[in-house]
Amino acid sequence: MSDTGSTGAPQVVTTAMDGDIAIITINSPPVNALGHAVREGLTLALAAAKADRAIKGIVIACAGRTFCAGADITEFGKPRKAPSLADVIVALEGIAKPVIAAVHGTTLGGGLELAMACHLRIAAPGTRLGLPEVKLGILPGAGGTQRLPRAIGPLKALERIVSGDPMTAADALADGLVHAIAEGDLTAAAIALARATVASGQLPPLLRDDERKLVSVRAERAAFDAAARDLLKRKRGQEAPAACAKAVANALDLPFDQGVAAEGEAFLHLVAGEQSRAQRHIFFAEREALKIPGVGPEMKPRRVAKAAVIGAGTMGGGIAMCFANVGIPVVLIDTTEEAVMRGRGIIEKNYRNTAARGGLSAADVDQRLGLITTASSIEAAADADLVIEAVFENMAVKQQLFAALDKIAKPGAILATNTSTLDVDVIASATKRPSDVLGMHFFSPANVMKLLEVVRAKTTAPDALATAMAVGRQINKTAVVSGVCDGFIGNRMLAKRSIEAERLILEGADLAAVDATVVEFGFPMGPYAMADLAGLDVGWRIRQARGTKAVISDALCEAGRFGQKTGRGYFLYESGGRIPKTDPDVTALIAAKAKALGLTQRDVGADEVLERMLYPMINEAARILDEGIALRPSDIDVVWVFGYGWPAWRGGPMHYADSVGLGKIAARLSDYAAQTGDASLQPAPLLARLAGEGRGFASLSAKARSM
Ligand code: NAD
């Protein structure tokens, strides 16, 4: 059979025969997304296979690295071109011959929905199967919410669909989603299964007709509802998880076709909504962030087969784990044997805790620990392809270290600093190879937090930058390029929020109420609880070094209140706990400081609190863009979603600002500048200009893309 159509264009769906079994293969790189051409190809191939009497059974498989990994997201929000996936599935289920899905790779979203419409599913080992739609603010829209409960039971389906997390092939087999795991050639095994099913003379029931797993849960609806409530507790404010839970409940309550119809309506409602638009924006923004002007795909990253991390403290340990987690050997170095062993001990404890919770096997722990060697001299970094420095935040210490590294590191090694506040250009100048120096700014805890700011110094070579970005991907981080400035993208914006957080409580806002407003917006924590978690002393030391002040935070530190680590900060943490309690001493301290400053405290409304928590950061972001520190507005969104817990369903600060309207934000900033007497709150030139032109930040991205 030919692989090309009459136009010469490669066909995305082809049919081959093995005796009386038809093998329909989808071949649409890179991930066999179910775009229009694939849907159309499938419809034609299925119709032909149905009509051909010589065909007794059908296998649906995919070429390349994965079975269909989902819908073509670029089609969302546009008018849908028939046939839809739902149409394909109706056609598929109308075939009275055994249809076997042969799945491998990432069988996700529409891919799994297609597979679930087949009579049987066989998976390659290592396949991951799931319905991740909720992560894009939608729900599975081609029957997934009705078929998965029938396949694995409503409770498990509820958990999977609300979380969006995939399952392993082994779990899928145990739970009844797949019928076999193919050892050896997947297609051959699928053909054998099709042949055996034909020989049995019986069509296995389609999931749509199979209610066996629904029966017991129908009898215990209260338990199902409680599980749904529990799952949704952690999804405050979000529409998609609630719609997912409702759809799974429909599988219990409604006949199949009505459940599918309700799912379709919910899909259309969600896909047209603000939240899904925001989440899709973040999905594309994360990918866009990898594109760097002047660093094209032809720029080959350098090879990184071994890493070294210098400084075995809070950050160094976490960074070393990132490498071991993906199989890259890493040497962890500190000044003394004692310091490095302390660091390694914490890593070991971390891994053992994960294993105890079932997140890692004992063999994995040993394998990862085996990749982390230790040393008390930087000579051990001599054969590393990438060296990441995470020593004390002190310019003299860092410069000395980089000068020493310059003498021993192998030629071409990338020398990276994890500094949060120091000038990477100055650090680079301590070496005779400044083109190999850049920043790799991790976030604490480094083995957990997704964000990595890759800091491009003036002298950084393009291929060094490309290497850091590639390493970021390799260690499963979301990497964003930042120019050199105080605080880079994220912390520079955060600093503006911190100033406002100080002001608000001096003016009379209640600490807990401000935190609650920020949490209500969708952040995991408010500014004071977050400062208490990070440790108030960190900022205090930086301010002392710079000769700057923060009235309340300084006073708390002077009183030995460093946050959670001392059991007291902005809040009180009883007996080593993590639950913040209001402390009357702090309320009194704030009132006294306000009085000393001659301020009359007042009630501050929640709207004002929210605006002052967000708009000054947006204003700073406009300066960051104007100065070219961030390459594009969407990079700033990625930084805030992956590094600071900005709710993805609000799309990050730039996307959010556009949804509010820059005109309103500029006007409110002017008001707050007048109210506080802080001229820096006046709209930044870029913000003022865009607001004046009635434009949004997104218009800058569109322009950058067209260049
Ligand atoms: P830390 O104090 O926990 O650890 C620093 C480690 O470096 C210590 O173990 C110390 O013994 C070691 N050290 C000091 N000088 C050294 C030298 N010359 N050679 C080898 N080892 C040396 O500090 P940390 O919190 O891990 O911070 C490290 C760096 O990461 C700083 O630059 C900091 O600004 C940055 N950073 C910290 C955070 C955070 O949240 N803690 C976040 C991002 C970046």
CSV table of N, CA, C and O and ligand atoms in Angstrom, one decimal, residues 310-316 333-335 339 342 378 389-394 397-398 400-401 417-422 441-444 491 534 538, ligand 1:
chain,number,residue,atom,x,y,z
A,310,ILE,N,28.9,23.3,43.6
A,310,ILE,CA,29.8,23.8,44.7
A,310,ILE,C,29.0,24.5,45.7
A,310,ILE,O,28.3,25.5,45.4
A,311,GLY,N,29.1,24.0,47.0
A,311,GLY,CA,28.3,24.5,48.1
A,311,GLY,C,27.2,23.5,48.3
A,311,GLY,O,26.3,23.3,47.5
A,312,ALA,N,27.3,22.8,49.5
A,312,ALA,CA,26.4,21.7,49.8
A,312,ALA,C,25.4,22.1,50.8
A,312,ALA,O,25.0,21.4,51.6
A,313,GLY,N,24.9,23.4,50.7
A,313,GLY,CA,23.9,23.9,51.6
A,313,GLY,C,22.5,23.7,51.1
A,313,GLY,O,22.2,22.7,50.3
A,314,THR,N,21.6,24.5,51.5
A,314,THR,CA,20.1,24.4,51.1
A,314,THR,C,20.0,24.2,49.6
A,314,THR,O,19.3,23.3,49.2
A,315,MET,N,20.6,25.1,48.8
A,315,MET,CA,20.4,25.0,47.4
A,315,MET,C,21.2,23.9,46.7
A,315,MET,O,20.7,23.2,45.9
A,316,GLY,N,22.5,23.9,47.1
A,316,GLY,CA,23.4,22.9,46.4
A,316,GLY,C,22.9,21.5,46.5
A,316,GLY,O,22.9,20.8,45.5
A,333,ILE,N,30.4,19.5,46.2
A,333,ILE,CA,31.7,20.0,46.8
A,333,ILE,C,31.4,21.1,47.8
A,333,ILE,O,30.6,22.0,47.6
A,334,ASP,N,32.1,21.0,49.0
A,334,ASP,CA,32.0,22.1,50.0
A,334,ASP,C,33.4,22.3,50.5
A,334,ASP,O,34.3,21.6,50.1
A,335,THR,N,33.6,23.2,51.5
A,335,THR,CA,34.9,23.5,51.9
A,335,THR,C,35.5,22.4,52.8
A,335,THR,O,36.7,22.2,52.9
A,339,ALA,N,31.1,19.6,56.1
A,339,ALA,CA,30.0,20.3,55.5
A,339,ALA,C,29.4,19.5,54.3
A,339,ALA,O,28.1,19.4,54.2
A,342,ARG,N,27.3,16.6,55.6
A,342,ARG,CA,26.0,17.1,56.2
A,342,ARG,C,25.0,17.3,55.0
A,342,ARG,O,23.9,16.9,55.0
A,378,ILE,N,37.7,21.9,45.2
A,378,ILE,CA,37.1,22.2,43.9
A,378,ILE,C,37.9,21.5,42.8
A,378,ILE,O,37.4,21.4,41.7
A,389,GLU,N,27.7,26.9,40.9
A,389,GLU,CA,28.1,27.4,42.2
A,389,GLU,C,26.9,27.8,43.0
A,389,GLU,O,26.0,28.5,42.6
A,390,ALA,N,26.8,27.3,44.3
A,390,ALA,CA,25.8,27.7,45.2
A,390,ALA,C,26.4,27.9,46.6
A,390,ALA,O,26.0,27.3,47.6
A,391,VAL,N,27.4,28.8,46.6
A,391,VAL,CA,28.0,29.1,47.9
A,391,VAL,C,27.4,30.3,48.5
A,391,VAL,O,26.4,30.9,48.0
A,392,PHE,N,28.0,30.9,49.6
A,392,PHE,CA,27.4,32.0,50.3
A,392,PHE,C,27.1,33.2,49.3
A,392,PHE,O,27.9,33.4,48.4
A,393,GLU,N,26.1,33.9,49.6
A,393,GLU,CA,25.7,35.1,48.8
A,393,GLU,C,26.7,36.3,49.1
A,393,GLU,O,26.3,37.2,49.8
A,394,ASN,N,27.9,36.2,48.6
A,394,ASN,CA,28.9,37.2,48.9
A,394,ASN,C,29.8,37.4,47.7
A,394,ASN,O,30.4,36.4,47.2
A,397,VAL,N,33.5,36.2,47.9
A,397,VAL,CA,33.6,34.7,48.0
A,397,VAL,C,33.3,34.1,46.6
A,397,VAL,O,34.1,33.3,46.1
A,398,LYS,N,32.3,34.7,45.9
A,398,LYS,CA,32.0,34.1,44.6
A,398,LYS,C,33.1,34.4,43.5
A,398,LYS,O,33.5,33.6,42.7
A,400,GLN,N,36.3,34.9,44.1
A,400,GLN,CA,37.4,34.1,44.4
A,400,GLN,C,37.2,32.7,43.9
A,400,GLN,O,38.1,32.1,43.2
A,401,LEU,N,36.0,32.2,44.1
A,401,LEU,CA,35.7,30.8,43.6
A,401,LEU,C,35.8,30.7,42.1
A,401,LEU,O,36.4,29.8,41.6
A,417,THR,N,26.4,30.3,38.1
A,417,THR,CA,26.2,30.8,39.5
A,417,THR,C,24.7,30.7,39.8
A,417,THR,O,23.9,31.1,38.9
A,418,ASN,N,24.4,30.3,41.0
A,418,ASN,CA,23.0,30.3,41.5
A,418,ASN,C,22.7,31.6,42.3
A,418,ASN,O,21.7,31.6,43.0
A,419,THR,N,23.5,32.6,42.1
A,419,THR,CA,23.2,33.8,42.9
A,419,THR,C,21.8,34.3,42.7
A,419,THR,O,21.2,34.2,41.6
A,420,SER,N,21.3,34.9,43.8
A,420,SER,CA,19.9,35.5,43.7
A,420,SER,C,20.0,37.0,43.5
A,420,SER,O,19.1,37.6,42.9
A,421,THR,N,21.1,37.6,44.0
A,421,THR,CA,21.1,39.1,44.0
A,421,THR,C,22.4,39.7,43.4
A,421,THR,O,22.4,40.9,43.2
A,422,LEU,N,23.4,38.9,43.1
A,422,LEU,CA,24.7,39.5,42.7
A,422,LEU,C,24.7,39.6,41.2
A,422,LEU,O,24.0,38.9,40.5
A,441,HIS,N,19.6,30.2,38.0
A,441,HIS,CA,18.9,30.6,39.3
A,441,HIS,C,17.8,29.6,39.6
A,441,HIS,O,16.7,29.7,38.9
A,442,PHE,N,18.1,28.7,40.5
A,442,PHE,CA,17.1,27.7,40.9
A,442,PHE,C,16.2,28.3,42.1
A,442,PHE,O,16.6,29.3,42.7
A,443,PHE,N,15.1,27.7,42.3
A,443,PHE,CA,14.2,28.2,43.4
A,443,PHE,C,14.1,27.1,44.5
A,443,PHE,O,14.2,25.9,44.2
A,444,SER,N,13.9,27.5,45.7
A,444,SER,CA,14.0,26.6,46.8
A,444,SER,C,12.6,26.0,47.1
A,444,SER,O,11.6,26.7,47.1
A,491,ASN,N,12.2,37.7,41.3
A,491,ASN,CA,12.4,38.4,42.6
A,491,ASN,C,12.4,39.9,42.5
A,491,ASN,O,12.0,40.6,43.4
A,534,ALA,N,10.0,31.3,54.0
A,534,ALA,CA,11.4,31.4,53.4
A,534,ALA,C,12.4,31.9,54.5
A,534,ALA,O,13.6,31.6,54.4
A,538,VAL,N,16.6,36.2,55.7
A,538,VAL,CA,17.3,36.2,54.4
A,538,VAL,C,17.3,37.7,53.9
A,538,VAL,O,18.3,38.2,53.5
B,1,NAD,P1,23.7,27.9,52.4
B,1,NAD,O1,24.3,28.8,53.4
B,1,NAD,O2,22.6,27.0,52.8
B,1,NAD,O3,24.8,27.1,51.7
B,1,NAD,C1,26.0,27.6,51.3
B,1,NAD,C2,27.1,26.5,51.3
B,1,NAD,O4,28.2,26.9,50.6
B,1,NAD,C3,27.5,26.1,52.7
B,1,NAD,O5,27.4,24.7,52.9
B,1,NAD,C4,29.0,26.6,52.7
B,1,NAD,O6,29.8,25.8,53.5
B,1,NAD,C5,29.4,26.5,51.3
B,1,NAD,N1,30.5,27.3,50.9
B,1,NAD,C6,30.7,28.6,51.2
B,1,NAD,N2,31.8,29.0,50.6
B,1,NAD,C7,32.3,28.0,49.9
B,1,NAD,C8,33.4,27.8,49.0
B,1,NAD,N3,34.3,28.8,48.8
B,1,NAD,N4,33.6,26.6,48.4
B,1,NAD,C9,32.7,25.6,48.6
B,1,NAD,N5,31.7,25.8,49.4
B,1,NAD,C10,31.4,26.9,50.0
B,1,NAD,O7,23.2,28.9,51.2
B,1,NAD,P2,22.0,28.6,50.2
B,1,NAD,O8,20.7,29.1,50.7
B,1,NAD,O9,22.1,27.2,49.7
B,1,NAD,O10,22.4,29.6,49.1
B,1,NAD,C11,23.4,29.4,48.1
B,1,NAD,C12,23.3,30.3,47.0
B,1,NAD,O11,22.1,30.1,46.3
B,1,NAD,C13,23.4,31.8,47.3
B,1,NAD,O12,24.0,32.5,46.3
B,1,NAD,C14,21.9,32.2,47.3
B,1,NAD,O13,21.7,33.6,47.1
B,1,NAD,C15,21.4,31.4,46.2
B,1,NAD,N6,19.9,31.1,46.3
B,1,NAD,C16,19.3,30.8,47.5
B,1,NAD,C17,18.0,30.5,47.5
B,1,NAD,C18,17.3,30.1,48.8
B,1,NAD,O14,16.1,30.2,48.9
B,1,NAD,N7,18.0,29.7,49.8
B,1,NAD,C19,17.2,30.5,46.3
B,1,NAD,C20,17.9,30.8,45.1
B,1,NAD,C21,19.2,31.1,45.1
